[in-house]
Amino acid sequence: MKRVKFIVLTIVILIFSACSIISTQRHTQVTDLLTLSIKSVGWAASELELETLKFMQALKLTALNDMRAEDLQLRFELLWSRVEVLSVGEETHQFRSRPGAMELLLNFKQFLVEVEPELLSIKIGDESAMRVVQDLKIFQTQVRKFNVNSFSGDQALGNLEQIQSIENNSKFYLLGLLLSGSILIFLVIRESSVNRKQALHDSLTGLANRYFFQKNLKKSIFYSRRNNSRAAVHIIGMNGFKEVNDRLGHAVGDQLLQEVASRLALSVCLPDTVARLGGDVFGIIQNNITNADESVQLAKHIHEQINCEINVHGYQIYPDVSIGISVYPGDAVHYDKLLNNADTAMYCAKKNDDTYYRLFEQEMNDSVLRYRILVESLQAALNHDQLQQVYQPIICLKTKRIVLVEALLRWHHEKYGYISPLEVVSIAEKAGLAEKLNEWVLLKACSQNMAWRKAGLPLIQVSVNISPAMYTRYDLVTTVSRTLSITGLPADQLVIEVTEDTTMQDIDRSPDILQNLRRLGVELALDDFGTGYSSLSHLKNMPFQKLKIDKVFIQELNNLPKDISFIRTIINLAHGLGMQVVAEGIEVIENYEDLYLEGCEYGQGYLFYKPVPHHEIECILRESLSALEPSDYNAYVSY
Ligand code: C2E
Ligand code: MG
Ligand code: MG
């Protein structure tokens, strides 16, 4: 397209230039012709005639006794020099080239030569001066003829005809000049309006860009101030865009952004502004609102519009967004602050799992700053292997032996101290770091287990918690299989823990993901059972080997012993579905006894062990080894 534009522009410029050059040449030709007849001939002839007339007048005055001889002499010399210039002068050759001109000049000169001695003898009042006047008249008449002919004679008419035909021909070039000039002006205006549009719009989505958005926001603030109304700024950040881009490629990412942009544009009415502020962040200026509720309504509408399936290059994608809102003038009066506040609110919405939109509140600034710092630090921690993993033993309630350790994440931040694993996971999921984090967790746990095995410690399984994004958005099966082959850990020594809610996030794919994991040989545990949302029919179809009762139910047993019937029901349900039961959060001996009596197979809790670093697990395992009877030993350790 650019090439075609360039070629068209070049052709138009060439036509314009050619027409300009030719028109100028024509103009020069006309000027030359006019100069030829008027300036070079007419003007020269009239000068000569004038000088002749002046000399004749001087002669008459001399005869009338009214002029001095020196003045007559001066006039004679001037006439002489005029004739001389016309006879030999460089610029007067046009005159000489006229038929009869050279002859006239020669005769005139001859006459002047002859009359000169007579002139010297003429005295004041001398009547003979009048005779010279008579002789001169012949020359004056001839010179006049040249003058008149230069304007009206054949030569002049010929020139005029030539000028006329040049002018007639020039019309064509003038038309070309006019047309190409108009096209050029049109192209320049069009180009500048395209440039203006490009300077104000985002090239991928066609929406306003950040600069235009800020400009319009300033205007909105101005009008709102004048009309005493309110305006809201919505910052809309896409969740999980980075993953789509990384996993499915930039073409899919771009098309997703375009689709979201057009859905956003359809969500608002004029004169509201929709813009792409950069990357996966969009902005809307909502004008003329009377209260913040109207902006909440728009946020809900936007979410509804965006949060439905998009088919991009054959992939089904459900775009998800978090929306931050700040309202003029309540939240800020300056456009910059208004934007910042909406941005802060958007980060809070992102951080918060319960809602997709947030109205700005002053207290948000600190928590958003903390969030942003944590995102950056987590990225760095993952890149530099600065996270820690601790391990909490899970014991067989019957034998009290450790059968499994659960790998749990630990992160100490230099500024904010201990960051709970749940927060780390949530940050990673929102900041597009879920895949990296889960890979790290899996690799760390599997290699640690291998290290214990190689150290000759009793064989135990290791269980790893998988975050929802890893389960739903990434290829968990490939990651697990790769980790097993890198570390060499036998698949049946790894337990993958997923929560009910995680499996429910992708009901359609869940059975396949879990079955594929089972095919690898790993065990599956349903974590935090009872706290999430799942249906029994869903549970029935899932190939879990272990069901972990959440600690809240175990801890309720301390206060409400009658709740044992609830636990009993869960245990029976799990056994009915062919699963073993792990009770989490056992803190007191009574819980242990109750659970054991109810047939619960495994237990995890502070009553037995707290989560500890790997070297402490080593000590614990060594101690358990030395406590074994020699007959048990071989069954327990077989690496
Ligand atoms: P979870 O998977 O249910 O892990 C058990 C949690 O219960 C752990 O908390 C553990 O320290 C705690 N716990 C165990 N026994 C007791 C007890 O007797 N009393 C009390 N009060 N608590 C007990 P933690 O380490 O804070 O982990 C919290 C949650 O964070 C985990 O719950 C899990 O959902 C998540 N998490 C931890 N590490 C990871 C990880 O590496 N990846 C992922 N995706 N999530 C993780
Ligand atoms: Mg767990
Ligand atoms: Mg749990």
Short mmCIF file of N, CA, C and O in Angstrom, two decimals, residues 351-447:
data_model
loop_
_atom_site.label_atom_id
_atom_site.label_comp_id
_atom_site.label_asym_id
_atom_site.label_seq_id
_atom_site.Cartn_x
_atom_site.Cartn_y
_atom_site.Cartn_z
N LYS A 351 -6.00 -8.05 42.64
CA LYS A 351 -5.53 -8.76 43.83
C LYS A 351 -6.64 -9.54 44.50
O LYS A 351 -6.42 -10.57 45.11
N ASN A 352 -7.83 -8.94 44.40
CA ASN A 352 -8.95 -9.47 45.13
C ASN A 352 -9.68 -10.52 44.29
O ASN A 352 -10.14 -10.22 43.20
N ASP A 353 -9.80 -11.72 44.85
CA ASP A 353 -10.44 -12.78 44.07
C ASP A 353 -11.96 -12.63 44.03
O ASP A 353 -12.62 -13.18 43.17
N ASP A 354 -12.50 -11.89 45.01
CA ASP A 354 -13.96 -11.86 45.14
C ASP A 354 -14.65 -10.96 44.12
O ASP A 354 -15.84 -11.10 43.87
N THR A 355 -13.94 -9.97 43.61
CA THR A 355 -14.62 -9.03 42.73
C THR A 355 -13.76 -8.67 41.53
O THR A 355 -12.54 -8.74 41.60
N TYR A 356 -14.42 -8.28 40.46
CA TYR A 356 -13.68 -7.92 39.26
C TYR A 356 -13.57 -6.41 39.10
O TYR A 356 -12.90 -5.92 38.21
N TYR A 357 -14.27 -5.64 39.96
CA TYR A 357 -14.14 -4.18 39.87
C TYR A 357 -13.97 -3.58 41.26
O TYR A 357 -14.40 -4.18 42.25
N ARG A 358 -13.31 -2.45 41.31
CA ARG A 358 -13.18 -1.75 42.59
C ARG A 358 -13.28 -0.25 42.35
O ARG A 358 -12.72 0.27 41.38
N LEU A 359 -14.01 0.42 43.25
CA LEU A 359 -14.02 1.89 43.23
C LEU A 359 -12.83 2.34 44.07
O LEU A 359 -12.54 1.72 45.10
N PHE A 360 -12.16 3.39 43.65
CA PHE A 360 -10.95 3.81 44.36
C PHE A 360 -11.26 4.22 45.80
O PHE A 360 -12.27 4.85 46.07
N GLU A 361 -10.37 3.82 46.72
CA GLU A 361 -10.43 4.31 48.10
C GLU A 361 -9.02 4.74 48.46
O GLU A 361 -8.06 4.10 48.02
N GLN A 362 -8.92 5.80 49.26
CA GLN A 362 -7.59 6.34 49.58
C GLN A 362 -6.66 5.28 50.16
O GLN A 362 -5.47 5.28 49.89
N GLU A 363 -7.22 4.35 50.97
CA GLU A 363 -6.37 3.35 51.65
C GLU A 363 -5.74 2.36 50.67
O GLU A 363 -4.85 1.60 51.03
N MET A 364 -6.22 2.38 49.43
CA MET A 364 -5.73 1.37 48.48
C MET A 364 -4.27 1.57 48.10
O MET A 364 -3.57 0.63 47.76
N ASN A 365 -3.83 2.82 48.16
CA ASN A 365 -2.49 3.11 47.63
C ASN A 365 -1.40 2.24 48.23
O ASN A 365 -0.55 1.72 47.51
N ASP A 366 -1.47 2.08 49.58
CA ASP A 366 -0.42 1.30 50.24
C ASP A 366 -0.44 -0.15 49.79
O ASP A 366 0.60 -0.75 49.50
N SER A 367 -1.67 -0.71 49.74
CA SER A 367 -1.74 -2.14 49.41
C SER A 367 -1.34 -2.39 47.96
O SER A 367 -0.74 -3.41 47.65
N VAL A 368 -1.63 -1.42 47.08
CA VAL A 368 -1.22 -1.61 45.69
C VAL A 368 0.29 -1.51 45.55
O VAL A 368 0.92 -2.29 44.82
N LEU A 369 0.86 -0.59 46.29
CA LEU A 369 2.32 -0.46 46.25
C LEU A 369 2.95 -1.78 46.70
O LEU A 369 3.87 -2.30 46.06
N ARG A 370 2.39 -2.33 47.77
CA ARG A 370 2.90 -3.60 48.30
C ARG A 370 2.77 -4.68 47.22
O ARG A 370 3.71 -5.43 46.97
N TYR A 371 1.61 -4.71 46.57
CA TYR A 371 1.37 -5.73 45.54
C TYR A 371 2.39 -5.60 44.41
O TYR A 371 2.98 -6.58 43.96
N ARG A 372 2.59 -4.36 43.98
CA ARG A 372 3.52 -4.17 42.85
C ARG A 372 4.93 -4.59 43.22
O ARG A 372 5.64 -5.21 42.43
N ILE A 373 5.33 -4.23 44.45
CA ILE A 373 6.69 -4.61 44.88
C ILE A 373 6.79 -6.13 44.94
O ILE A 373 7.78 -6.73 44.51
N LEU A 374 5.73 -6.77 45.47
CA LEU A 374 5.77 -8.23 45.60
C LEU A 374 5.84 -8.92 44.24
O LEU A 374 6.54 -9.92 44.09
N VAL A 375 5.12 -8.37 43.25
CA VAL A 375 5.17 -8.97 41.91
C VAL A 375 6.60 -8.94 41.39
O VAL A 375 7.14 -9.95 40.92
N GLU A 376 7.22 -7.77 41.51
CA GLU A 376 8.60 -7.65 41.01
C GLU A 376 9.54 -8.58 41.76
O GLU A 376 10.39 -9.26 41.18
N SER A 377 9.37 -8.61 43.09
CA SER A 377 10.27 -9.43 43.90
C SER A 377 10.08 -10.91 43.61
O SER A 377 11.05 -11.68 43.58
N LEU A 378 8.81 -11.31 43.38
CA LEU A 378 8.55 -12.73 43.12
C LEU A 378 9.20 -13.15 41.80
O LEU A 378 9.79 -14.22 41.70
N GLN A 379 9.11 -12.26 40.85
CA GLN A 379 9.73 -12.54 39.56
C GLN A 379 11.23 -12.76 39.75
O GLN A 379 11.81 -13.73 39.26
N ALA A 380 11.84 -11.83 40.53
CA ALA A 380 13.28 -11.93 40.79
C ALA A 380 13.59 -13.20 41.58
O ALA A 380 14.56 -13.92 41.28
N ALA A 381 12.74 -13.49 42.57
CA ALA A 381 12.97 -14.67 43.42
C ALA A 381 12.92 -15.95 42.57
O ALA A 381 13.71 -16.87 42.78
N LEU A 382 11.99 -15.99 41.63
CA LEU A 382 11.88 -17.18 40.77
C LEU A 382 13.09 -17.28 39.85
O LEU A 382 13.63 -18.37 39.63
N ASN A 383 13.53 -16.15 39.36
CA ASN A 383 14.69 -16.16 38.45
C ASN A 383 15.97 -16.55 39.18
O ASN A 383 16.87 -17.13 38.59
N HIS A 384 16.05 -16.19 40.47
CA HIS A 384 17.30 -16.44 41.20
C HIS A 384 17.18 -17.54 42.25
O HIS A 384 18.00 -17.61 43.16
N ASP A 385 16.14 -18.35 42.11
CA ASP A 385 15.96 -19.50 43.01
C ASP A 385 16.00 -19.08 44.48
O ASP A 385 16.70 -19.68 45.29
N GLN A 386 15.22 -18.02 44.80
CA GLN A 386 15.28 -17.51 46.18
C GLN A 386 14.07 -17.93 47.02
O GLN A 386 13.89 -17.44 48.13
N LEU A 387 13.21 -18.80 46.48
CA LEU A 387 12.07 -19.26 47.27
C LEU A 387 12.49 -20.49 48.08
O LEU A 387 13.47 -21.14 47.74
N GLN A 388 11.74 -20.75 49.15
CA GLN A 388 12.06 -21.95 49.93
C GLN A 388 10.88 -22.92 49.92
O GLN A 388 9.74 -22.52 49.66
N GLN A 389 11.22 -24.15 50.23
CA GLN A 389 10.18 -25.16 50.34
C GLN A 389 10.38 -25.86 51.68
O GLN A 389 11.51 -26.17 52.06
N VAL A 390 9.26 -26.03 52.40
CA VAL A 390 9.34 -26.83 53.64
C VAL A 390 8.46 -28.06 53.43
O VAL A 390 7.68 -28.10 52.47
N TYR A 391 8.62 -29.01 54.33
CA TYR A 391 7.93 -30.28 54.11
C TYR A 391 7.23 -30.69 55.40
O TYR A 391 7.83 -30.66 56.49
N GLN A 392 5.95 -31.02 55.27
CA GLN A 392 5.21 -31.45 56.45
C GLN A 392 4.86 -32.93 56.30
O GLN A 392 4.15 -33.32 55.35
N PRO A 393 5.35 -33.74 57.26
CA PRO A 393 5.07 -35.18 57.16
C PRO A 393 3.58 -35.50 57.31
O PRO A 393 2.87 -34.84 58.05
N ILE A 394 3.15 -36.51 56.60
CA ILE A 394 1.80 -37.06 56.73
C ILE A 394 2.01 -38.50 57.17
O ILE A 394 2.80 -39.24 56.55
N ILE A 395 1.33 -38.86 58.27
CA ILE A 395 1.64 -40.20 58.82
C ILE A 395 0.47 -41.17 58.63
O ILE A 395 -0.68 -40.74 58.46
N CYS A 396 0.83 -42.41 58.69
CA CYS A 396 -0.20 -43.45 58.67
C CYS A 396 -0.73 -43.53 60.11
O CYS A 396 0.05 -43.70 61.05
N LEU A 397 -2.04 -43.31 60.28
CA LEU A 397 -2.58 -43.23 61.65
C LEU A 397 -2.43 -44.55 62.39
O LEU A 397 -2.34 -44.58 63.62
N LYS A 398 -2.35 -45.63 61.61
CA LYS A 398 -2.26 -46.95 62.26
C LYS A 398 -0.84 -47.21 62.75
O LYS A 398 -0.61 -47.52 63.91
N THR A 399 0.14 -47.02 61.83
CA THR A 399 1.53 -47.36 62.17
C THR A 399 2.30 -46.17 62.73
O THR A 399 3.39 -46.33 63.26
N LYS A 400 1.76 -44.99 62.55
CA LYS A 400 2.39 -43.72 62.94
C LYS A 400 3.69 -43.47 62.15
O LYS A 400 4.52 -42.66 62.55
N ARG A 401 3.84 -44.20 61.07
CA ARG A 401 5.02 -43.97 60.23
C ARG A 401 4.74 -42.89 59.20
O ARG A 401 3.60 -42.74 58.75
N ILE A 402 5.82 -42.19 58.82
CA ILE A 402 5.67 -41.15 57.79
C ILE A 402 5.57 -41.85 56.43
O ILE A 402 6.42 -42.67 56.09
N VAL A 403 4.53 -41.56 55.73
CA VAL A 403 4.39 -42.18 54.40
C VAL A 403 4.59 -41.15 53.29
O VAL A 403 4.84 -41.49 52.14
N LEU A 404 4.46 -39.90 53.67
CA LEU A 404 4.38 -38.85 52.65
C LEU A 404 4.78 -37.53 53.29
O LEU A 404 4.57 -37.34 54.48
N VAL A 405 5.39 -36.66 52.51
CA VAL A 405 5.55 -35.28 53.01
C VAL A 405 4.89 -34.33 52.01
O VAL A 405 4.98 -34.55 50.79
N GLU A 406 4.23 -33.32 52.55
CA GLU A 406 3.62 -32.33 51.64
C GLU A 406 4.61 -31.17 51.50
O GLU A 406 5.08 -30.61 52.49
N ALA A 407 4.94 -30.84 50.24
CA ALA A 407 5.86 -29.72 49.99
C ALA A 407 5.06 -28.42 50.08
O ALA A 407 4.04 -28.26 49.41
N LEU A 408 5.53 -27.51 50.94
CA LEU A 408 4.82 -26.23 51.13
C LEU A 408 5.78 -25.07 50.88
O LEU A 408 6.95 -25.11 51.29
N LEU A 409 5.25 -24.08 50.23
CA LEU A 409 6.08 -22.96 49.78
C LEU A 409 6.33 -21.99 50.94
O LEU A 409 5.43 -21.72 51.73
N ARG A 410 7.56 -21.44 50.98
CA ARG A 410 7.85 -20.39 51.96
C ARG A 410 8.58 -19.26 51.28
O ARG A 410 9.48 -19.49 50.46
N TRP A 411 8.18 -18.05 51.61
CA TRP A 411 8.87 -16.89 51.02
C TRP A 411 8.99 -15.80 52.07
O TRP A 411 7.98 -15.35 52.62
N HIS A 412 10.23 -15.43 52.32
CA HIS A 412 10.47 -14.32 53.25
C HIS A 412 10.89 -13.12 52.41
O HIS A 412 11.92 -13.14 51.75
N HIS A 413 10.07 -12.07 52.47
CA HIS A 413 10.38 -10.88 51.67
C HIS A 413 11.18 -9.89 52.52
O HIS A 413 10.84 -9.68 53.70
N GLU A 414 12.22 -9.33 51.94
CA GLU A 414 13.12 -8.46 52.74
C GLU A 414 12.37 -7.26 53.35
O GLU A 414 12.72 -6.80 54.44
N LYS A 415 11.30 -6.78 52.71
CA LYS A 415 10.59 -5.62 53.26
C LYS A 415 9.34 -6.04 54.04
O LYS A 415 9.08 -5.53 55.13
N TYR A 416 8.59 -6.98 53.49
CA TYR A 416 7.30 -7.33 54.09
C TYR A 416 7.33 -8.61 54.92
O TYR A 416 6.31 -9.04 55.44
N GLY A 417 8.54 -9.22 55.04
CA GLY A 417 8.65 -10.41 55.89
C GLY A 417 7.97 -11.62 55.29
O GLY A 417 7.97 -11.82 54.06
N TYR A 418 7.32 -12.41 56.17
CA TYR A 418 6.70 -13.67 55.73
C TYR A 418 5.49 -13.39 54.83
O TYR A 418 4.59 -12.63 55.20
N ILE A 419 5.50 -14.01 53.67
CA ILE A 419 4.35 -13.88 52.76
C ILE A 419 3.72 -15.26 52.67
O ILE A 419 4.41 -16.22 52.30
N SER A 420 2.45 -15.36 53.00
CA SER A 420 1.83 -16.68 53.06
C SER A 420 1.82 -17.33 51.67
O SER A 420 1.72 -16.62 50.65
N PRO A 421 1.94 -18.67 51.62
CA PRO A 421 1.97 -19.32 50.30
C PRO A 421 0.72 -19.02 49.48
O PRO A 421 0.79 -18.93 48.26
N LEU A 422 -0.42 -18.87 50.17
CA LEU A 422 -1.65 -18.58 49.42
C LEU A 422 -1.54 -17.24 48.69
O LEU A 422 -1.98 -17.08 47.56
N GLU A 423 -0.88 -16.26 49.37
CA GLU A 423 -0.71 -14.95 48.72
C GLU A 423 0.30 -15.05 47.58
O GLU A 423 0.10 -14.47 46.51
N VAL A 424 1.35 -15.82 47.81
CA VAL A 424 2.36 -15.97 46.75
C VAL A 424 1.70 -16.56 45.50
O VAL A 424 1.88 -16.08 44.38
N VAL A 425 0.88 -17.60 45.73
CA VAL A 425 0.23 -18.26 44.60
C VAL A 425 -0.71 -17.28 43.89
O VAL A 425 -0.73 -17.18 42.66
N SER A 426 -1.46 -16.53 44.70
CA SER A 426 -2.42 -15.59 44.10
C SER A 426 -1.69 -14.51 43.29
O SER A 426 -2.10 -14.16 42.17
N ILE A 427 -0.56 -14.00 43.82
CA ILE A 427 0.21 -12.99 43.08
C ILE A 427 0.73 -13.60 41.77
O ILE A 427 0.62 -13.01 40.70
N ALA A 428 1.28 -14.81 41.90
CA ALA A 428 1.85 -15.46 40.71
C ALA A 428 0.78 -15.65 39.64
O ALA A 428 1.02 -15.42 38.46
N GLU A 429 -0.41 -16.04 40.07
CA GLU A 429 -1.48 -16.29 39.09
C GLU A 429 -1.86 -14.99 38.38
O GLU A 429 -2.10 -14.98 37.19
N LYS A 430 -1.92 -13.90 39.15
CA LYS A 430 -2.35 -12.64 38.54
C LYS A 430 -1.25 -11.99 37.72
O LYS A 430 -1.53 -11.23 36.79
N ALA A 431 -0.01 -12.27 38.10
CA ALA A 431 1.08 -11.60 37.39
C ALA A 431 1.63 -12.46 36.26
O ALA A 431 2.67 -12.13 35.68
N GLY A 432 0.96 -13.54 35.95
CA GLY A 432 1.41 -14.38 34.82
C GLY A 432 2.64 -15.22 35.17
O GLY A 432 3.40 -15.59 34.29
N LEU A 433 2.83 -15.49 36.48
CA LEU A 433 4.02 -16.25 36.88
C LEU A 433 3.66 -17.67 37.33
O LEU A 433 4.50 -18.39 37.88
N ALA A 434 2.40 -18.04 37.12
CA ALA A 434 1.91 -19.33 37.65
C ALA A 434 2.72 -20.51 37.10
O ALA A 434 3.10 -21.40 37.86
N GLU A 435 2.97 -20.50 35.81
CA GLU A 435 3.66 -21.63 35.20
C GLU A 435 5.07 -21.79 35.80
O GLU A 435 5.48 -22.86 36.21
N LYS A 436 5.75 -20.64 35.89
CA LYS A 436 7.11 -20.65 36.43
C LYS A 436 7.13 -21.16 37.87
O LYS A 436 7.97 -21.97 38.25
N LEU A 437 6.17 -20.65 38.66
CA LEU A 437 6.12 -21.02 40.07
C LEU A 437 5.85 -22.51 40.22
O LEU A 437 6.54 -23.21 40.97
N ASN A 438 4.86 -23.02 39.50
CA ASN A 438 4.51 -24.44 39.62
C ASN A 438 5.64 -25.34 39.14
O ASN A 438 5.89 -26.39 39.73
N GLU A 439 6.32 -24.90 38.09
CA GLU A 439 7.46 -25.69 37.60
C GLU A 439 8.53 -25.77 38.68
O GLU A 439 9.12 -26.81 38.94
N TRP A 440 8.77 -24.60 39.32
CA TRP A 440 9.79 -24.55 40.36
C TRP A 440 9.41 -25.48 41.51
O TRP A 440 10.23 -26.26 42.01
N VAL A 441 8.14 -25.40 41.95
CA VAL A 441 7.66 -26.20 43.08
C VAL A 441 7.81 -27.69 42.78
O VAL A 441 8.33 -28.46 43.59
N LEU A 442 7.38 -28.08 41.59
CA LEU A 442 7.45 -29.50 41.20
C LEU A 442 8.89 -29.99 41.16
O LEU A 442 9.23 -31.05 41.71
N LEU A 443 9.73 -29.19 40.51
CA LEU A 443 11.13 -29.59 40.36
C LEU A 443 11.81 -29.70 41.71
O LEU A 443 12.54 -30.66 41.99
N LYS A 444 11.55 -28.71 42.56
CA LYS A 444 12.19 -28.68 43.88
C LYS A 444 11.77 -29.92 44.69
O LYS A 444 12.61 -30.60 45.28
N ALA A 445 10.45 -30.18 44.70
CA ALA A 445 9.94 -31.29 45.52
C ALA A 445 10.46 -32.62 45.00
O ALA A 445 10.91 -33.48 45.80
N CYS A 446 10.43 -32.81 43.69
CA CYS A 446 10.87 -34.10 43.13
C CYS A 446 12.37 -34.29 43.35
O CYS A 446 12.83 -35.39 43.72
N SER A 447 13.16 -33.24 43.13
CA SER A 447 14.60 -33.43 43.31
C SER A 447 14.93 -33.65 44.79
O SER A 447 15.84 -34.42 45.11
#
